[in-house]
Amino acid sequence: MYKLNLTVFPVLILSCLLFSELGYAAVTAESLVNRLDDFRGFRDRGFTFDITNISYKKEKEPRTNKLSVKVFNEQSLIQFMAPAREKGRAMLRENANMWLYIPGTRRVIRIAPSQRLIGETSNGDVVGANFSKDYKAELKGQEIVEGEIYWILQLSASTSGVAYEKVNVWMSQSADNRPFKAEFYTRSGRLLKTAYYKEFKHYEGELKLHKLLLVDALVEDSHTWMKFDDYRFENLDPAIFQKGSLGRLN
């Protein structure tokens, strides 16, 4: 008759505990937040990519806009390509400041990252957040979701002028640490929306975010798809990232 060796169980439990401790030792909040930033861009060089936003609301026709985004270090320039009524508009992030230019006016309007652009997409969502610079990162634990283990990374705003006060991100414990979802909170602690990272693609030899689903936590049946495409390196003229240049882009 087969005899159960009870001495095996303490060894297995100890092995699991050691594996968990080794996992925490190998992964830090800093490494995860840097990895999170990597999915939205390239470090220390200019690049361009495109965004398509499609907003869905209950009993309303979907709304779409298309943007062309240019990024270098802490500066981002967003040009509106569609719909036709918005073509020619431009948005600039110049360090901690954000500006909006509308054709036919001579004014450049200061805007906030938290303002809605379309649907659940905010101005800050399209210019991109520099989480490693603007937030304090803390590893809060781990959670199993649909059979996969995720790190839970908590990001707390460390600078003013960011779109969200707190962000919780679930990042895979697999080799590429790709994010699964993120929750975005206000200063009062209210959940604004949840983002689901649905698809990734390789551009310029690196894995980047391709499709993101934003679900409104306050309005039922309201969500927005963001499609990021055609990431490419580009030598960008520093002059385009100046407030005074916004009216001369076209």
Short mmCIF file of C-alpha atoms in Angstrom, two decimals:
data_model
loop_
_atom_site.label_atom_id
_atom_site.label_comp_id
_atom_site.label_asym_id
_atom_site.label_seq_id
_atom_site.Cartn_x
_atom_site.Cartn_y
_atom_site.Cartn_z
CA MET A 1 0.00 0.00 0.00
CA TYR A 2 1.21 3.53 -0.86
CA LYS A 3 2.24 5.55 2.22
CA LEU A 4 1.90 9.32 2.28
CA ASN A 5 5.15 11.02 3.28
CA LEU A 6 4.03 13.85 5.54
CA THR A 7 7.55 15.25 5.73
CA VAL A 8 7.14 16.45 2.14
CA PHE A 9 4.52 19.09 3.02
CA PRO A 10 6.70 21.30 5.25
CA VAL A 11 9.32 21.26 2.51
CA LEU A 12 6.77 22.31 -0.11
CA ILE A 13 5.45 25.12 2.08
CA LEU A 14 8.96 26.35 2.80
CA SER A 15 9.77 26.23 -0.92
CA CYS A 16 6.72 28.35 -1.75
CA LEU A 17 7.64 30.91 0.90
CA LEU A 18 11.20 31.10 -0.34
CA PHE A 19 9.99 31.50 -3.94
CA SER A 20 7.71 34.35 -2.88
CA GLU A 21 10.53 36.09 -1.00
CA LEU A 22 12.87 35.68 -3.97
CA GLY A 23 10.20 37.18 -6.22
CA TYR A 24 9.96 40.28 -4.05
CA ALA A 25 13.75 40.55 -3.93
CA ALA A 26 14.05 40.39 -7.72
CA VAL A 27 11.28 42.90 -8.49
CA THR A 28 11.08 46.43 -7.10
CA ALA A 29 8.47 49.15 -7.40
CA GLU A 30 11.02 51.23 -9.29
CA SER A 31 11.68 48.51 -11.87
CA LEU A 32 7.95 47.99 -12.42
CA VAL A 33 7.09 51.68 -12.86
CA ASN A 34 9.97 52.07 -15.32
CA ARG A 35 8.64 49.07 -17.22
CA LEU A 36 5.17 50.62 -17.25
CA ASP A 37 6.56 53.76 -18.88
CA ASP A 38 8.37 51.65 -21.47
CA PHE A 39 5.07 50.36 -22.86
CA ARG A 40 4.09 53.90 -23.93
CA GLY A 41 7.29 55.17 -25.50
CA PHE A 42 11.05 55.21 -25.98
CA ARG A 43 13.51 56.74 -23.57
CA ASP A 44 15.87 59.59 -24.46
CA ARG A 45 14.96 59.91 -28.12
CA GLY A 46 12.25 61.46 -30.24
CA PHE A 47 9.37 59.35 -31.51
CA THR A 48 5.95 59.63 -33.10
CA PHE A 49 2.81 57.51 -32.88
CA ASP A 50 -0.90 57.68 -33.69
CA ILE A 51 -3.96 57.41 -31.43
CA THR A 52 -7.55 56.60 -32.40
CA ASN A 53 -10.18 57.17 -29.69
CA ILE A 54 -13.66 55.64 -30.04
CA SER A 55 -16.15 56.62 -27.32
CA TYR A 56 -19.33 54.62 -26.63
CA LYS A 57 -22.24 55.83 -24.49
CA LYS A 58 -25.65 54.30 -23.90
CA GLU A 59 -28.19 55.15 -26.63
CA LYS A 60 -25.73 57.45 -28.43
CA GLU A 61 -23.75 57.13 -31.62
CA PRO A 62 -20.04 56.36 -31.12
CA ARG A 63 -17.67 59.33 -31.34
CA THR A 64 -14.20 59.06 -32.88
CA ASN A 65 -11.13 61.25 -33.11
CA LYS A 66 -7.66 60.63 -34.49
CA LEU A 67 -4.46 62.17 -33.19
CA SER A 68 -0.81 62.31 -34.22
CA VAL A 69 1.56 62.46 -31.24
CA LYS A 70 5.19 63.58 -31.18
CA VAL A 71 7.26 63.07 -28.02
CA PHE A 72 10.72 64.02 -26.84
CA ASN A 73 11.68 63.72 -23.17
CA GLU A 74 9.14 65.69 -21.08
CA GLN A 75 7.47 67.34 -24.06
CA SER A 76 4.56 66.11 -26.18
CA LEU A 77 2.82 67.63 -29.19
CA ILE A 78 -0.59 66.30 -30.21
CA GLN A 79 -2.11 67.26 -33.57
CA PHE A 80 -5.79 66.57 -34.27
CA MET A 81 -6.25 64.76 -37.60
CA ALA A 82 -9.98 63.88 -37.46
CA PRO A 83 -12.88 64.60 -37.38
CA ALA A 84 -12.72 67.42 -39.92
CA ARG A 85 -14.14 70.00 -37.50
CA GLU A 86 -11.18 69.41 -35.15
CA LYS A 87 -8.43 69.11 -37.75
CA GLY A 88 -5.73 71.70 -37.18
CA ARG A 89 -6.11 71.79 -33.42
CA ALA A 90 -2.96 71.15 -31.44
CA MET A 91 -2.18 70.36 -27.83
CA LEU A 92 1.20 70.80 -26.18
CA ARG A 93 2.68 69.47 -22.98
CA GLU A 94 5.64 71.66 -22.11
CA ASN A 95 7.09 70.20 -18.91
CA ALA A 96 4.33 70.72 -16.28
CA ASN A 97 2.17 72.96 -18.51
CA MET A 98 -0.46 72.00 -21.09
CA TRP A 99 -1.80 74.22 -23.86
CA LEU A 100 -4.52 73.96 -26.52
CA TYR A 101 -4.54 75.82 -29.85
CA ILE A 102 -7.75 76.11 -31.92
CA PRO A 103 -7.47 77.35 -35.55
CA GLY A 104 -9.16 80.65 -36.25
CA THR A 105 -8.23 82.08 -32.88
CA ARG A 106 -5.07 83.83 -31.79
CA ARG A 107 -5.28 82.51 -28.29
CA VAL A 108 -3.51 79.50 -26.86
CA ILE A 109 -5.56 78.21 -23.93
CA ARG A 110 -4.07 76.66 -20.85
CA ILE A 111 -5.72 73.32 -20.04
CA ALA A 112 -5.50 70.66 -17.31
CA PRO A 113 -4.37 67.04 -17.80
CA SER A 114 -7.50 65.85 -15.98
CA GLN A 115 -9.93 67.50 -18.44
CA ARG A 116 -11.84 65.10 -20.67
CA LEU A 117 -10.86 65.05 -24.32
CA ILE A 118 -13.37 62.50 -25.63
CA GLY A 119 -15.39 59.93 -23.69
CA GLU A 120 -13.28 58.49 -20.89
CA THR A 121 -10.04 59.77 -22.46
CA SER A 122 -8.46 62.74 -20.68
CA ASN A 123 -5.86 65.18 -21.98
CA GLY A 124 -3.32 63.42 -19.76
CA ASP A 125 -4.12 60.04 -21.30
CA VAL A 126 -3.12 61.12 -24.80
CA VAL A 127 0.02 63.07 -23.90
CA GLY A 128 1.16 60.13 -21.77
CA ALA A 129 2.11 60.06 -18.12
CA ASN A 130 5.70 59.85 -16.97
CA PHE A 131 4.85 57.63 -14.02
CA SER A 132 8.45 57.13 -12.94
CA LYS A 133 8.95 60.91 -12.65
CA ASP A 134 5.55 62.18 -11.49
CA TYR A 135 4.52 59.43 -9.07
CA LYS A 136 5.87 57.65 -6.02
CA ALA A 137 5.69 53.90 -6.61
CA GLU A 138 5.03 51.28 -3.95
CA LEU A 139 4.65 47.52 -4.31
CA LYS A 140 1.47 46.60 -2.41
CA GLY A 141 1.35 42.84 -2.94
CA GLN A 142 0.20 40.32 -5.50
CA GLU A 143 -3.08 38.89 -6.76
CA ILE A 144 -4.16 35.94 -8.89
CA VAL A 145 -6.52 36.91 -11.72
CA GLU A 146 -7.82 34.24 -14.10
CA GLY A 147 -4.98 31.92 -13.13
CA GLU A 148 -2.17 34.44 -13.63
CA ILE A 149 -0.23 36.14 -10.83
CA TYR A 150 0.08 39.94 -10.90
CA TRP A 151 2.05 42.45 -8.89
CA ILE A 152 -0.09 45.29 -7.50
CA LEU A 153 1.75 48.57 -7.98
CA GLN A 154 0.40 51.68 -6.24
CA LEU A 155 1.33 55.06 -7.72
CA SER A 156 0.80 58.24 -5.68
CA ALA A 157 1.22 61.66 -7.29
CA SER A 158 4.45 63.35 -6.22
CA THR A 159 4.10 66.46 -8.41
CA SER A 160 1.26 68.86 -9.13
CA GLY A 161 -0.47 69.07 -12.47
CA VAL A 162 -0.96 65.34 -13.06
CA ALA A 163 -4.26 63.86 -14.25
CA TYR A 164 -4.76 61.44 -11.35
CA GLU A 165 -3.93 61.54 -7.66
CA LYS A 166 -3.51 57.78 -7.32
CA VAL A 167 -3.22 54.87 -9.75
CA ASN A 168 -3.23 51.16 -8.92
CA VAL A 169 -1.73 48.95 -11.62
CA TRP A 170 -1.79 45.16 -11.92
CA MET A 171 1.39 43.99 -13.72
CA SER A 172 2.14 40.45 -14.78
CA GLN A 173 4.83 38.44 -13.01
CA SER A 174 5.80 36.94 -16.37
CA ALA A 175 9.07 37.97 -18.01
CA ASP A 176 7.73 41.07 -19.80
CA ASN A 177 5.71 42.41 -16.80
CA ARG A 178 2.98 43.70 -19.09
CA PRO A 179 0.12 45.50 -17.29
CA PHE A 180 -3.32 43.88 -17.07
CA LYS A 181 -5.42 46.70 -15.66
CA ALA A 182 -5.17 50.05 -13.86
CA GLU A 183 -7.54 51.96 -11.58
CA PHE A 184 -7.46 55.78 -11.58
CA TYR A 185 -8.51 57.79 -8.51
CA THR A 186 -9.23 61.43 -7.62
CA ARG A 187 -7.69 63.33 -4.70
CA SER A 188 -10.73 62.41 -2.58
CA GLY A 189 -10.17 58.72 -3.26
CA ARG A 190 -13.05 58.28 -5.71
CA LEU A 191 -12.54 55.78 -8.52
CA LEU A 192 -12.86 57.56 -11.88
CA LYS A 193 -12.24 54.75 -14.35
CA THR A 194 -10.57 51.42 -14.91
CA ALA A 195 -8.23 50.75 -17.83
CA TYR A 196 -7.79 47.29 -19.32
CA TYR A 197 -4.64 46.69 -21.34
CA LYS A 198 -6.04 44.51 -24.11
CA GLU A 199 -3.35 44.20 -26.76
CA PHE A 200 0.37 44.84 -27.33
CA LYS A 201 2.47 44.95 -30.51
CA HIS A 202 6.13 45.28 -31.39
CA TYR A 203 7.31 48.57 -32.87
CA GLU A 204 10.95 49.41 -33.54
CA GLY A 205 11.85 46.10 -31.87
CA GLU A 206 10.09 46.85 -28.57
CA LEU A 207 6.75 45.76 -27.12
CA LYS A 208 4.28 48.67 -26.91
CA LEU A 209 0.68 49.16 -25.87
CA HIS A 210 -1.66 48.79 -28.86
CA LYS A 211 -5.23 48.68 -27.47
CA LEU A 212 -6.56 50.09 -24.20
CA LEU A 213 -10.15 49.91 -22.92
CA LEU A 214 -11.26 52.68 -20.52
CA VAL A 215 -14.41 51.95 -18.50
CA ASP A 216 -16.15 54.81 -16.67
CA ALA A 217 -16.73 54.05 -12.98
CA LEU A 218 -19.33 56.81 -12.62
CA VAL A 219 -21.47 56.48 -15.77
CA GLU A 220 -23.03 53.12 -16.61
CA ASP A 221 -22.41 51.66 -20.08
CA SER A 222 -19.81 54.30 -20.90
CA HIS A 223 -16.43 53.24 -22.25
CA THR A 224 -13.72 54.30 -24.69
CA TRP A 225 -11.29 52.33 -26.80
CA MET A 226 -7.83 53.84 -27.36
CA LYS A 227 -5.78 52.38 -30.20
CA PHE A 228 -2.06 53.22 -30.25
CA ASP A 229 -0.33 52.55 -33.56
CA ASP A 230 2.72 53.08 -35.73
CA TYR A 231 5.31 53.96 -33.06
CA ARG A 232 8.40 55.13 -34.92
CA PHE A 233 11.64 56.93 -34.17
CA GLU A 234 11.84 60.47 -35.53
CA ASN A 235 14.33 63.33 -35.37
CA LEU A 236 12.16 66.13 -34.02
CA ASP A 237 12.83 69.86 -34.21
CA PRO A 238 12.84 71.24 -30.62
CA ALA A 239 11.09 74.37 -31.91
CA ILE A 240 7.79 72.52 -32.38
CA PHE A 241 7.55 71.98 -28.61
CA GLN A 242 7.12 75.69 -27.88
CA LYS A 243 3.85 77.43 -27.06
CA GLY A 244 4.51 80.13 -29.65
CA SER A 245 4.82 77.56 -32.44
CA LEU A 246 1.35 76.04 -32.08
CA GLY A 247 -0.26 78.36 -34.62
CA ARG A 248 2.41 77.68 -37.25
CA LEU A 249 2.33 73.89 -37.41
CA ASN A 250 0.13 73.48 -40.51
#
